[in-house]
């Protein structure tokens, strides 16, 4: 069953039923001001950091689901009936409900009692504010006398504190109302220089800023007393729960349409200009008023919206394809790329599943996110790389996370995840391949944000590599530390106390447990680093990296091979994990996927054997599970992985993040049919038809789909913020379609299904537009290329030496 449809020409997903299985969300903002918005207008906004600068309040895991939002009410002032055109929070029986989630905007609307209304929500480029354009049309044959109410509930900035510290927070709330604009200024009098504002384009018939006055005692957002009464109370919040509501009276003739613009924004004043007049406690509004006035003008709002659309045209325009499979085409051209922007911006901080208070930006996560993002805005990728590497520790290790507002490593989580440093090499390498901007390697970058510790970025990569060399275990494989990619394989944790964090509790000194996955990653990163070193003329150094990678490869083939597939790890007792000798967890996806992706065992058949075993034992119709058999009890020596019921999350769930490693591995073996088949099993668009089972949004990937051991096999969870976005994008774009960036130019090496007659693509790459036409003439994967009609040797197209800015590349597959 479907709950909507794709509108590809408009790059929208249209939801036609408000009670989707879960809130289906979208993101507003792509620079500094962000919001999440659900299909029924739920969600919240924040400035840069979802924990520390939360503008509006949201109630996670609330019943009913998805509460707190950008709620608009309409009231028929004659019949006294009121409703919300976005369904929530009044949940009336609406006609023609639709929610259009688009690129950085959402439009929600419906008709009720002959009144059609829709609201377009978006964040203009370059601004720290969001615009709601409410359009109301009278479809009755008679005049309509209406009131509209727009409302939000302010969060007292620190979302964690806001949800817990009531003894203080019920006293601190403060607002100002001036010229009809509501200013939320809690704590502005002391150390905060920032405030939020909520403004309306029409002369108001009333406002409220105190939640209790608006809702009434013991009442909820589904039936606010002031809306029911048809008159806001002009309340001023003193403590308790500051909010914003604006009432506008509307008289509409039959057929008449009116637009009301609402602006919610954030502003920071220079500390020495906080108050106006100086010496008072009144906010200086001089610097913010122009922006408010500008965007309350519907023409300006429309123009800002057009700029946003054009921005997305150009971002997505970097890579567009036309393939025989609609789900591939749609995800590559629109939604997967769009999701990559969200993961780049948010890392794993704010979604319907990430509360925005738990995590900052992950070191491992953000580096991997670059794989799917770097082609869209390389300059931001560059900045991110420099920020990430500045949190790197002098040992070459990394803080596992950092806070985006402070850009500092997060001490609460610390480091010791021994895969982390290598992702920096993978991220930088992806950046260099995309841009050819070698200057980044010479940028001076601090360690642990210590002034004076600056070294060229290149040295950070060297230290990343060496980090592992000085942390090898008994078999010569890398020590796992707290965990590797699989945060839940906690081999040194040995936790028997409730509430301990599996990831930060370390009860063993960690000199035995080893990771075959990190070994594979080390080989991959080592070869990438060698290629970089070589192009910098550091041939001897490059040879050392190659030699170390070869040595590790040999160790993997000797001690990391189980006979038919790659082992996963050795535990603290030196016992095998991911071996046929194990009772449970005999075979894992990560080591098998990553080792083959890295090219290990391609020559001697081990890669083929490993992936055949993955296919036979881990692949299901809904995707490839993490391991088999699932752990049926808690193993203290394994940690969190065995804490999940079988089939969920890391305990044999289908982790969509790692499925692409197998897809890439299959392309390396030349298996285009299987690679694309695996790709399609988890492709959200291809799963749209089974929406009732899948439950999450059909336009973005979820982190996890319940595995075959789970009672809810096929059910997705944790959509949006996952490494799944970048890796699937990278796998399909660069390995299946094979339009691949390399240090030397654009490589064309498709490994597509045999039944495909070909495909076309356009790719902007280092200032040149490549129009690519692939034609299948045989069933294999060998390709013969011409560039503007001239055959070229090999399949890497060097940048045109004669300054051509657009070329046509034709590839014949045979
Ligand atoms: C989850 C992992 C996640 C980790 C992050 C665990 O509970 O299962 O997927 O990486 O938390 O801290
Ligand atoms: C989600 C985390 O964000 C990521 O860093 C980790 O690799 C996976 N879960 C697997 O545990």
Coordinates of N, CA, C and O in Angstrom, one line a residue, residues 16 138 141 156 230 299 304 354 393 507 532 608 626 630 656 702 779 783:
X16 N -0.6 11.7 0.5 CA -2.0 12.0 0.3 C -2.8 11.6 1.5 O -4.1 11.6 1.4
X138 N -11.5 30.9 -0.4 CA -12.9 30.6 -0.1 C -13.5 29.9 -1.3 O -13.7 30.5 -2.3
X141 N -19.9 29.3 -1.9 CA -20.7 30.3 -2.7 C -21.0 31.5 -1.9 O -21.6 32.5 -2.5
X156 N 13.7 26.8 25.4 CA 14.6 27.7 26.1 C 16.0 27.4 25.7 O 16.9 27.2 26.6
X230 N -12.1 32.1 19.8 CA -12.0 33.0 18.6 C -11.3 34.3 18.9 O -11.4 35.3 18.2
X299 N 6.0 39.1 -2.2 CA 6.8 39.1 -3.4 C 8.3 38.7 -3.1 O 8.9 37.9 -3.8
X304 N 12.5 34.6 -2.9 CA 13.5 33.8 -2.1 C 13.2 32.3 -2.4 O 14.2 31.5 -2.5
X354 N 16.7 10.8 16.0 CA 17.8 11.4 16.7 C 17.3 12.7 17.4 O 16.8 13.6 16.7
X393 N 43.4 13.8 17.4 CA 44.4 13.8 18.6 C 45.8 13.7 18.0 O 46.0 13.1 17.0
X507 N 36.3 -2.1 30.2 CA 36.8 -2.8 31.4 C 38.0 -3.7 31.2 O 38.5 -4.3 32.1
X532 N 48.1 9.1 -3.1 CA 48.2 10.5 -2.8 C 49.7 10.9 -2.7 O 50.2 11.8 -3.3
X608 N 35.4 -13.8 -4.2 CA 34.2 -14.5 -4.8 C 33.5 -15.4 -3.8 O 32.3 -15.5 -3.7
X626 N 23.2 -8.1 9.0 CA 24.6 -7.9 9.5 C 25.3 -9.3 9.7 O 26.4 -9.5 9.3
X630 N 21.7 -14.9 14.3 CA 21.6 -13.7 15.2 C 21.9 -14.2 16.6 O 21.8 -15.4 16.9
X656 N 21.5 -0.8 6.2 CA 21.5 -0.4 4.8 C 22.8 0.4 4.5 O 23.2 0.5 3.4
X702 N 16.5 4.4 5.2 CA 16.5 4.3 6.7 C 17.8 3.5 7.0 O 18.4 2.8 6.2
X779 N 27.3 -8.7 -23.3 CA 26.8 -8.9 -22.0 C 27.8 -8.6 -20.9 O 27.6 -8.7 -19.7
X783 N 34.7 -1.9 -21.8 CA 34.1 -0.7 -22.3 C 35.1 -0.1 -23.3 O 36.3 -0.1 -23.1

